[in-house]
PDB file of C-alpha atoms and ligand atoms in Angstrom:
ATOM      1  CA  MET A   1     -14.074  -8.424  -3.040  1.00  0.00           C
ATOM      2  CA  GLU A   2     -13.803  -8.418  -6.787  1.00  0.00           C
ATOM      3  CA  LEU A   3     -11.003 -10.544  -8.243  1.00  0.00           C
ATOM      4  CA  SER A   4      -9.360  -9.535 -11.506  1.00  0.00           C
ATOM      5  CA  ILE A   5      -6.729 -11.736 -13.128  1.00  0.00           C
ATOM      6  CA  VAL A   6      -4.681  -9.961 -15.767  1.00  0.00           C
ATOM      7  CA  LYS A   7      -2.044 -11.236 -18.173  1.00  0.00           C
ATOM      8  CA  ASN A   8       1.086  -9.695 -16.794  1.00  0.00           C
ATOM      9  CA  TYR A   9       2.687  -6.999 -14.635  1.00  0.00           C
ATOM     10  CA  GLU A  10       2.319  -4.296 -17.305  1.00  0.00           C
ATOM     11  CA  GLU A  11      -1.419  -4.853 -17.464  1.00  0.00           C
ATOM     12  CA  LEU A  12      -1.694  -4.954 -13.679  1.00  0.00           C
ATOM     13  CA  SER A  13       0.169  -1.663 -13.373  1.00  0.00           C
ATOM     14  CA  GLN A  14      -1.966   0.014 -16.023  1.00  0.00           C
ATOM     15  CA  ARG A  15      -5.192  -1.214 -14.389  1.00  0.00           C
ATOM     16  CA  ALA A  16      -4.089   0.121 -11.014  1.00  0.00           C
ATOM     17  CA  ALA A  17      -3.037   3.469 -12.501  1.00  0.00           C
ATOM     18  CA  ASN A  18      -6.351   3.720 -14.350  1.00  0.00           C
ATOM     19  CA  LYS A  19      -8.236   3.294 -11.096  1.00  0.00           C
ATOM     20  CA  VAL A  20      -6.346   6.173  -9.491  1.00  0.00           C
ATOM     21  CA  ILE A  21      -6.861   8.335 -12.581  1.00  0.00           C
ATOM     22  CA  ALA A  22     -10.599   7.561 -12.757  1.00  0.00           C
ATOM     23  CA  ILE A  23     -11.035   8.555  -9.109  1.00  0.00           C
ATOM     24  CA  ALA A  24      -8.908  11.683  -9.557  1.00  0.00           C
ATOM     25  CA  GLU A  25     -10.983  12.722 -12.563  1.00  0.00           C
ATOM     26  CA  SER A  26     -14.311  11.947 -10.893  1.00  0.00           C
ATOM     27  CA  THR A  27     -14.130  14.962  -8.601  1.00  0.00           C
ATOM     28  CA  ASP A  28     -12.463  18.308  -8.045  1.00  0.00           C
ATOM     29  CA  GLN A  29     -13.086  18.133  -4.286  1.00  0.00           C
ATOM     30  CA  PRO A  30     -10.179  17.321  -1.950  1.00  0.00           C
ATOM     31  CA  ILE A  31      -9.690  13.568  -1.439  1.00  0.00           C
ATOM     32  CA  ASN A  32      -7.233  11.322   0.418  1.00  0.00           C
ATOM     33  CA  ILE A  33      -5.455   8.328  -1.093  1.00  0.00           C
ATOM     34  CA  SER A  34      -3.056   6.043   0.774  1.00  0.00           C
ATOM     35  CA  ILE A  35      -0.235   4.431  -1.174  1.00  0.00           C
ATOM     36  CA  PRO A  36       2.420   1.775  -0.499  1.00  0.00           C
ATOM     37  CA  ALA A  37       6.116   1.459  -1.143  1.00  0.00           C
ATOM     38  CA  GLY A  38       7.508  -1.944  -2.195  1.00  0.00           C
ATOM     39  CA  ARG A  39       8.073  -3.418  -5.629  1.00  0.00           C
ATOM     40  CA  THR A  40       4.503  -4.151  -6.702  1.00  0.00           C
ATOM     41  CA  PRO A  41       3.427  -0.508  -7.253  1.00  0.00           C
ATOM     42  CA  LYS A  42       6.507   0.584  -9.228  1.00  0.00           C
ATOM     43  CA  GLY A  43       4.844   0.109 -12.623  1.00  0.00           C
ATOM     44  CA  MET A  44       1.716   1.929 -11.444  1.00  0.00           C
ATOM     45  CA  TYR A  45       3.769   4.936 -10.323  1.00  0.00           C
ATOM     46  CA  HIS A  46       5.564   4.937 -13.658  1.00  0.00           C
ATOM     47  CA  ASP A  47       2.217   5.030 -15.474  1.00  0.00           C
ATOM     48  CA  LEU A  48       0.843   7.738 -13.167  1.00  0.00           C
ATOM     49  CA  VAL A  49       3.905   9.896 -13.742  1.00  0.00           C
ATOM     50  CA  ASP A  50       3.434   9.506 -17.509  1.00  0.00           C
ATOM     51  CA  TYR A  51      -0.195  10.527 -17.155  1.00  0.00           C
ATOM     52  CA  VAL A  52       0.406  13.628 -15.051  1.00  0.00           C
ATOM     53  CA  LYS A  53       2.966  14.867 -17.587  1.00  0.00           C
ATOM     54  CA  ASP A  54       0.177  15.007 -20.175  1.00  0.00           C
ATOM     55  CA  HIS A  55      -2.426  16.259 -17.688  1.00  0.00           C
ATOM     56  CA  PRO A  56      -0.717  18.831 -15.475  1.00  0.00           C
ATOM     57  CA  GLY A  57      -2.601  19.579 -12.266  1.00  0.00           C
ATOM     58  CA  CYS A  58      -4.772  16.444 -12.496  1.00  0.00           C
ATOM     59  CA  PHE A  59      -3.754  15.326  -8.991  1.00  0.00           C
ATOM     60  CA  ASP A  60      -3.732  18.753  -7.327  1.00  0.00           C
ATOM     61  CA  HIS A  61      -6.795  17.999  -5.176  1.00  0.00           C
ATOM     62  CA  ILE A  62      -5.377  14.732  -3.803  1.00  0.00           C
ATOM     63  CA  SER A  63      -3.643  14.343  -0.438  1.00  0.00           C
ATOM     64  CA  TRP A  64      -1.345  11.307  -0.464  1.00  0.00           C
ATOM     65  CA  TYR A  65      -0.799   9.270   2.699  1.00  0.00           C
ATOM     66  CA  THR A  66       2.064   6.830   3.155  1.00  0.00           C
ATOM     67  CA  LEU A  67       0.528   3.486   4.068  1.00  0.00           C
ATOM     68  CA  ASP A  68       3.315   2.394   6.380  1.00  0.00           C
ATOM     69  CA  GLU A  69       6.789   3.387   7.486  1.00  0.00           C
ATOM     70  CA  TYR A  70       9.798   2.152   9.418  1.00  0.00           C
ATOM     71  CA  ILE A  71      10.326   3.941  12.716  1.00  0.00           C
ATOM     72  CA  ASN A  72      13.374   5.216  14.565  1.00  0.00           C
ATOM     73  CA  ILE A  73      15.255   5.991  11.381  1.00  0.00           C
ATOM     74  CA  PRO A  74      16.490   9.450  10.391  1.00  0.00           C
ATOM     75  CA  LYS A  75      14.196  11.622   8.273  1.00  0.00           C
ATOM     76  CA  GLY A  76      15.212  11.222   4.629  1.00  0.00           C
ATOM     77  CA  SER A  77      16.905   7.856   5.240  1.00  0.00           C
ATOM     78  CA  ALA A  78      17.175   5.680   2.133  1.00  0.00           C
ATOM     79  CA  LEU A  79      15.291   3.018   4.111  1.00  0.00           C
ATOM     80  CA  SER A  80      12.212   5.190   4.509  1.00  0.00           C
ATOM     81  CA  CYS A  81       9.052   4.404   2.544  1.00  0.00           C
ATOM     82  CA  LEU A  82       8.540   8.152   2.106  1.00  0.00           C
ATOM     83  CA  THR A  83      11.978   8.465   0.507  1.00  0.00           C
ATOM     84  CA  LYS A  84      11.117   5.672  -1.930  1.00  0.00           C
ATOM     85  CA  LEU A  85       7.716   7.160  -2.739  1.00  0.00           C
ATOM     86  CA  THR A  86       9.370  10.537  -3.273  1.00  0.00           C
ATOM     87  CA  HIS A  87      11.790   9.083  -5.854  1.00  0.00           C
ATOM     88  CA  LEU A  88       9.225   6.872  -7.564  1.00  0.00           C
ATOM     89  CA  PHE A  89       6.236   9.152  -7.592  1.00  0.00           C
ATOM     90  CA  TYR A  90       6.045  12.431  -5.663  1.00  0.00           C
ATOM     91  CA  GLU A  91       9.073  14.054  -7.264  1.00  0.00           C
ATOM     92  CA  PRO A  92       8.601  12.957 -10.892  1.00  0.00           C
ATOM     93  CA  ALA A  93       4.844  13.645 -10.667  1.00  0.00           C
ATOM     94  CA  GLY A  94       5.442  17.106  -9.190  1.00  0.00           C
ATOM     95  CA  ILE A  95       3.255  16.447  -6.117  1.00  0.00           C
ATOM     96  CA  LYS A  96       3.421  19.481  -3.831  1.00  0.00           C
ATOM     97  CA  LYS A  97       4.872  19.004  -0.331  1.00  0.00           C
ATOM     98  CA  ASP A  98       1.682  20.154   1.403  1.00  0.00           C
ATOM     99  CA  LYS A  99      -0.184  17.272  -0.245  1.00  0.00           C
ATOM    100  CA  ILE A 100       2.183  14.599   1.097  1.00  0.00           C
ATOM    101  CA  PHE A 101       1.337  13.103   4.490  1.00  0.00           C
ATOM    102  CA  SER A 102       3.621  10.625   6.164  1.00  0.00           C
ATOM    103  CA  PHE A 103       4.635   9.276   9.547  1.00  0.00           C
ATOM    104  CA  ASN A 104       7.394  11.099  11.386  1.00  0.00           C
ATOM    105  CA  THR A 105      10.133   8.474  11.661  1.00  0.00           C
ATOM    106  CA  GLU A 106      11.763  10.451  14.483  1.00  0.00           C
ATOM    107  CA  ALA A 107       8.662  11.031  16.620  1.00  0.00           C
ATOM    108  CA  GLU A 108       9.154  10.994  20.388  1.00  0.00           C
ATOM    109  CA  ASP A 109       5.962   9.054  20.909  1.00  0.00           C
ATOM    110  CA  PHE A 110       4.907   6.762  18.057  1.00  0.00           C
ATOM    111  CA  ASN A 111       1.527   5.965  19.608  1.00  0.00           C
ATOM    112  CA  LYS A 112       0.739   9.676  19.430  1.00  0.00           C
ATOM    113  CA  GLU A 113       2.102   9.773  15.894  1.00  0.00           C
ATOM    114  CA  ALA A 114      -0.310   6.973  14.943  1.00  0.00           C
ATOM    115  CA  GLU A 115      -3.182   8.934  16.520  1.00  0.00           C
ATOM    116  CA  ARG A 116      -2.115  12.089  14.656  1.00  0.00           C
ATOM    117  CA  ILE A 117      -2.340  10.421  11.241  1.00  0.00           C
ATOM    118  CA  GLU A 118      -5.559   8.588  12.114  1.00  0.00           C
ATOM    119  CA  ALA A 119      -7.132  11.915  13.194  1.00  0.00           C
ATOM    120  CA  LEU A 120      -5.870  13.764  10.107  1.00  0.00           C
ATOM    121  CA  ILE A 121      -7.496  11.191   7.848  1.00  0.00           C
ATOM    122  CA  SER A 122     -10.841  11.188   9.613  1.00  0.00           C
ATOM    123  CA  GLU A 123     -10.966  14.985   9.988  1.00  0.00           C
ATOM    124  CA  THR A 124     -10.453  15.398   6.245  1.00  0.00           C
ATOM    125  CA  GLY A 125     -13.200  13.044   5.112  1.00  0.00           C
ATOM    126  CA  GLY A 126     -11.516   9.619   5.333  1.00  0.00           C
ATOM    127  CA  LEU A 127      -9.723   7.708   2.622  1.00  0.00           C
ATOM    128  CA  ARG A 128     -11.234   7.786  -0.855  1.00  0.00           C
ATOM    129  CA  LEU A 129      -8.897   4.988  -1.961  1.00  0.00           C
ATOM    130  CA  SER A 130      -6.337   2.735  -0.279  1.00  0.00           C
ATOM    131  CA  ILE A 131      -3.809   0.937  -2.431  1.00  0.00           C
ATOM    132  CA  LEU A 132      -2.253  -2.147  -0.856  1.00  0.00           C
ATOM    133  CA  GLY A 133       0.569  -4.491  -1.797  1.00  0.00           C
ATOM    134  CA  ILE A 134       0.530  -7.934  -0.160  1.00  0.00           C
ATOM    135  CA  GLY A 135       3.501  -9.353   1.736  1.00  0.00           C
ATOM    136  CA  ARG A 136       4.496 -12.989   1.313  1.00  0.00           C
ATOM    137  CA  ASN A 137       3.133 -13.643   4.815  1.00  0.00           C
ATOM    138  CA  GLY A 138      -0.180 -11.964   3.973  1.00  0.00           C
ATOM    139  CA  HIS A 139       0.554  -8.606   5.552  1.00  0.00           C
ATOM    140  CA  VAL A 140      -0.843  -5.361   4.218  1.00  0.00           C
ATOM    141  CA  GLY A 141       1.116  -2.267   5.109  1.00  0.00           C
ATOM    142  CA  PHE A 142       2.846  -3.417   8.265  1.00  0.00           C
ATOM    143  CA  ASN A 143      -0.249  -5.207   9.568  1.00  0.00           C
ATOM    144  CA  GLU A 144       1.577  -8.419  10.288  1.00  0.00           C
ATOM    145  CA  PRO A 145      -0.034 -11.842  10.848  1.00  0.00           C
ATOM    146  CA  GLY A 146      -1.915 -11.618  14.149  1.00  0.00           C
ATOM    147  CA  SER A 147      -3.434  -8.228  13.256  1.00  0.00           C
ATOM    148  CA  GLU A 148      -7.097  -8.042  14.144  1.00  0.00           C
ATOM    149  CA  ARG A 149      -9.809  -6.843  11.796  1.00  0.00           C
ATOM    150  CA  ASP A 150     -10.628  -3.908  14.096  1.00  0.00           C
ATOM    151  CA  SER A 151      -7.022  -2.723  14.386  1.00  0.00           C
ATOM    152  CA  ARG A 152      -6.310   0.934  13.797  1.00  0.00           C
ATOM    153  CA  THR A 153      -3.151   2.856  12.974  1.00  0.00           C
ATOM    154  CA  ARG A 154      -0.383   1.679  15.297  1.00  0.00           C
ATOM    155  CA  VAL A 155       3.190   0.541  15.862  1.00  0.00           C
ATOM    156  CA  MET A 156       4.072  -3.036  14.878  1.00  0.00           C
ATOM    157  CA  THR A 157       7.063  -5.274  15.521  1.00  0.00           C
ATOM    158  CA  LEU A 158       8.012  -6.728  12.165  1.00  0.00           C
ATOM    159  CA  GLN A 159       8.196 -10.484  11.751  1.00  0.00           C
ATOM    160  CA  ALA A 160      11.149 -12.512  10.470  1.00  0.00           C
ATOM    161  CA  LYS A 161       9.572 -13.168   7.056  1.00  0.00           C
ATOM    162  CA  THR A 162       8.921  -9.453   6.543  1.00  0.00           C
ATOM    163  CA  LEU A 163      12.475  -8.530   7.528  1.00  0.00           C
ATOM    164  CA  GLU A 164      13.802 -11.194   5.171  1.00  0.00           C
ATOM    165  CA  GLN A 165      11.565  -9.935   2.341  1.00  0.00           C
ATOM    166  CA  SER A 166      12.555  -6.334   3.076  1.00  0.00           C
ATOM    167  CA  LYS A 167      16.224  -7.059   2.412  1.00  0.00           C
ATOM    168  CA  VAL A 168      15.579  -6.965  -1.319  1.00  0.00           C
ATOM    169  CA  TYR A 169      14.645  -3.282  -1.056  1.00  0.00           C
ATOM    170  CA  PHE A 170      18.032  -2.258   0.227  1.00  0.00           C
ATOM    171  CA  THR A 171      21.164  -2.199  -1.796  1.00  0.00           C
ATOM    172  CA  GLU A 172      23.402  -1.061   1.037  1.00  0.00           C
ATOM    173  CA  ASP A 173      24.610  -3.397   3.737  1.00  0.00           C
ATOM    174  CA  VAL A 174      22.013  -2.152   6.207  1.00  0.00           C
ATOM    175  CA  LEU A 175      19.360  -4.329   7.768  1.00  0.00           C
ATOM    176  CA  PRO A 176      15.850  -2.936   7.751  1.00  0.00           C
ATOM    177  CA  PRO A 177      14.558  -1.601  11.084  1.00  0.00           C
ATOM    178  CA  LYS A 178      12.612  -4.067  13.221  1.00  0.00           C
ATOM    179  CA  GLU A 179       9.623  -1.853  13.928  1.00  0.00           C
ATOM    180  CA  GLY A 180       7.151  -0.062  11.750  1.00  0.00           C
ATOM    181  CA  ILE A 181       4.028   2.054  11.948  1.00  0.00           C
ATOM    182  CA  THR A 182       1.030   1.358   9.743  1.00  0.00           C
ATOM    183  CA  LEU A 183      -2.509   2.352   8.920  1.00  0.00           C
ATOM    184  CA  GLY A 184      -4.684  -0.294  10.635  1.00  0.00           C
ATOM    185  CA  ILE A 185      -6.900  -2.935   9.038  1.00  0.00           C
ATOM    186  CA  GLN A 186     -10.078  -1.201  10.196  1.00  0.00           C
ATOM    187  CA  THR A 187      -8.738   2.184   9.075  1.00  0.00           C
ATOM    188  CA  LEU A 188      -8.183   0.704   5.614  1.00  0.00           C
ATOM    189  CA  LEU A 189     -11.493  -1.177   5.525  1.00  0.00           C
ATOM    190  CA  GLU A 190     -13.228   2.169   6.048  1.00  0.00           C
ATOM    191  CA  SER A 191     -11.823   3.503   2.752  1.00  0.00           C
ATOM    192  CA  GLU A 192     -14.417   4.151   0.089  1.00  0.00           C
ATOM    193  CA  GLU A 193     -12.467   1.835  -2.213  1.00  0.00           C
ATOM    194  CA  ILE A 194      -9.571  -0.536  -1.667  1.00  0.00           C
ATOM    195  CA  LEU A 195      -7.236  -1.802  -4.359  1.00  0.00           C
ATOM    196  CA  LEU A 196      -4.994  -4.761  -3.519  1.00  0.00           C
ATOM    197  CA  PHE A 197      -2.497  -6.065  -6.036  1.00  0.00           C
ATOM    198  CA  ALA A 198       0.143  -8.763  -6.321  1.00  0.00           C
ATOM    199  CA  ASN A 199       2.227 -10.228  -9.097  1.00  0.00           C
ATOM    200  CA  SER A 200       4.693 -13.040  -9.817  1.00  0.00           C
ATOM    201  CA  THR A 201       5.015 -16.646  -8.688  1.00  0.00           C
ATOM    202  CA  GLU A 202       6.604 -15.362  -5.479  1.00  0.00           C
ATOM    203  CA  LYS A 203       3.050 -14.438  -4.400  1.00  0.00           C
ATOM    204  CA  GLU A 204       1.142 -17.499  -5.672  1.00  0.00           C
ATOM    205  CA  ALA A 205       1.069 -19.278  -2.291  1.00  0.00           C
ATOM    206  CA  ILE A 206      -0.133 -16.275  -0.306  1.00  0.00           C
ATOM    207  CA  ILE A 207      -2.680 -15.317  -2.969  1.00  0.00           C
ATOM    208  CA  HIS A 208      -4.117 -18.820  -2.711  1.00  0.00           C
ATOM    209  CA  GLU A 209      -4.541 -18.260   1.052  1.00  0.00           C
ATOM    210  CA  VAL A 210      -5.932 -14.750   0.678  1.00  0.00           C
ATOM    211  CA  VAL A 211      -8.538 -15.828  -1.896  1.00  0.00           C
ATOM    212  CA  GLU A 212      -9.356 -19.414  -0.931  1.00  0.00           C
ATOM    213  CA  GLY A 213      -8.084 -19.926   2.622  1.00  0.00           C
ATOM    214  CA  ASP A 214      -9.627 -18.988   5.964  1.00  0.00           C
ATOM    215  CA  ILE A 215     -10.369 -15.368   6.726  1.00  0.00           C
ATOM    216  CA  SER A 216      -8.143 -14.889   9.737  1.00  0.00           C
ATOM    217  CA  PRO A 217      -5.715 -12.555  11.512  1.00  0.00           C
ATOM    218  CA  GLN A 218      -3.001 -14.993  10.404  1.00  0.00           C
ATOM    219  CA  VAL A 219      -3.511 -13.665   6.860  1.00  0.00           C
ATOM    220  CA  PRO A 220      -4.424  -9.997   7.340  1.00  0.00           C
ATOM    221  CA  ALA A 221      -5.091  -9.458   3.608  1.00  0.00           C
ATOM    222  CA  SER A 222      -7.892 -12.059   3.850  1.00  0.00           C
ATOM    223  CA  PHE A 223     -10.053  -9.565   5.789  1.00  0.00           C
ATOM    224  CA  PHE A 224     -10.563  -7.576   2.587  1.00  0.00           C
ATOM    225  CA  ARG A 225     -12.259 -10.560   0.927  1.00  0.00           C
ATOM    226  CA  GLU A 226     -15.481  -9.736   2.726  1.00  0.00           C
ATOM    227  CA  SER A 227     -15.465  -6.118   1.597  1.00  0.00           C
ATOM    228  CA  PRO A 228     -17.576  -5.235  -1.456  1.00  0.00           C
ATOM    229  CA  LYS A 229     -15.431  -2.101  -1.767  1.00  0.00           C
ATOM    230  CA  ALA A 230     -12.239  -4.096  -2.397  1.00  0.00           C
ATOM    231  CA  GLU A 231     -10.706  -5.227  -5.665  1.00  0.00           C
ATOM    232  CA  LEU A 232      -7.755  -7.611  -5.922  1.00  0.00           C
ATOM    233  CA  ILE A 233      -5.786  -7.454  -9.156  1.00  0.00           C
ATOM    234  CA  ILE A 234      -3.248 -10.211  -9.762  1.00  0.00           C
ATOM    235  CA  ASP A 235      -1.295 -11.420 -12.752  1.00  0.00           C
ATOM    236  CA  GLU A 236      -1.501 -14.963 -14.129  1.00  0.00           C
ATOM    237  CA  GLU A 237       1.621 -16.042 -12.268  1.00  0.00           C
ATOM    238  CA  ALA A 238       0.254 -15.010  -8.876  1.00  0.00           C
ATOM    239  CA  ALA A 239      -3.057 -16.719  -9.765  1.00  0.00           C
ATOM    240  CA  LYS A 240      -1.463 -20.108 -10.522  1.00  0.00           C
ATOM    241  CA  ARG A 241      -2.701 -21.906  -7.405  1.00  0.00           C
ATOM    242  CA  LEU A 242      -6.260 -20.622  -7.495  1.00  0.00           C
ATOM    243  CA  SER A 243      -8.938 -23.207  -8.204  1.00  0.00           C
ATOM    244  CA  VAL A 244     -10.697 -20.705 -10.504  1.00  0.00           C
ATOM    245  CA  ARG A 245      -7.682 -20.991 -12.830  1.00  0.00           C
ATOM    246  CA  LYS A 246      -7.660 -24.818 -12.950  1.00  0.00           C
TER     247      LYS A 246
HETATM  248  C1  LIG B 301       6.323  -4.423   2.564  1.00  0.00           C
HETATM  249  C2  LIG B 301       5.700  -3.056   2.819  1.00  0.00           C
HETATM  250  C3  LIG B 301       4.313  -2.928   2.249  1.00  0.00           C
HETATM  251  C4  LIG B 301       4.300  -3.578   0.888  1.00  0.00           C
HETATM  252  C5  LIG B 301       4.437  -5.059   1.053  1.00  0.00           C
HETATM  253  C6  LIG B 301       4.598  -5.808  -0.248  1.00  0.00           C
HETATM  254  O1  LIG B 301       6.847  -4.982   3.721  1.00  0.00           O
HETATM  255  N1  LIG B 301       5.689  -2.700   4.198  1.00  0.00           N
HETATM  256  O2  LIG B 301       3.943  -1.587   2.166  1.00  0.00           O
HETATM  257  O3  LIG B 301       3.092  -3.263   0.245  1.00  0.00           O
HETATM  258  O4  LIG B 301       5.475  -5.403   1.945  1.00  0.00           O
HETATM  259  O5  LIG B 301       5.824  -5.528  -0.831  1.00  0.00           O
HETATM  260  P1  LIG B 301       6.180  -5.856  -2.343  1.00  0.00           P
HETATM  261  O6  LIG B 301       5.252  -5.050  -3.170  1.00  0.00           O
HETATM  262  O7  LIG B 301       7.614  -5.433  -2.524  1.00  0.00           O
HETATM  263  O8  LIG B 301       5.977  -7.319  -2.517  1.00  0.00           O
END
């Protein structure tokens, strides 16, 4: 994994957006990219929306996959990651509906739903890029601590720290659902490129573990450290506890 430490959130967002743009511009063949909700990618989406306004059609060959999603919530719920991605990115960037792939939050059988998305990705050439935020407990997507390296797309019970962290996403007096569905660690490791990013002092402890701690299911993001296809971009605040900064 390549580690890049940048000055601040603006720079981190621009770097992440530039990676997406470079990949988009490198080909006119159809490609798949998986993207997260959460706070970390907001600046990147803002920059991507700015870019597409000046370069109409530049993302037309990209199919976008939602990295993870809450389950057993109504379609279109404000809680849904797809709803957030729609507001932040799909709508303002003019991404067409047939290029947006997401988990059905109302599926009858979520194991089958996981298989459906996994099959869709592999049948269409795999993921060209996966973009991953990092939870304060080291999760990526909803791959919670305890997730194995060879895990594939599946349903997960969310842990207390994740539920606590998730509260900040919701303005209404509604607790986030306790279960989610997520692309698996192995599914993500098979991407041609993987971009992880994290900012702010809130992430300094987990970034220390991801970069300098044990590689273990207890810190799912640590599995990406061994991948030469992965890049971790962090700002100076998130890098504070790293020995390379001392
Ligand atoms: C959440 C989401 C992930 C997100 C991560 C980090 O629980 N399920 O998709 O990437 O945690 O969130 P944030 O970027 O808000 O710190």
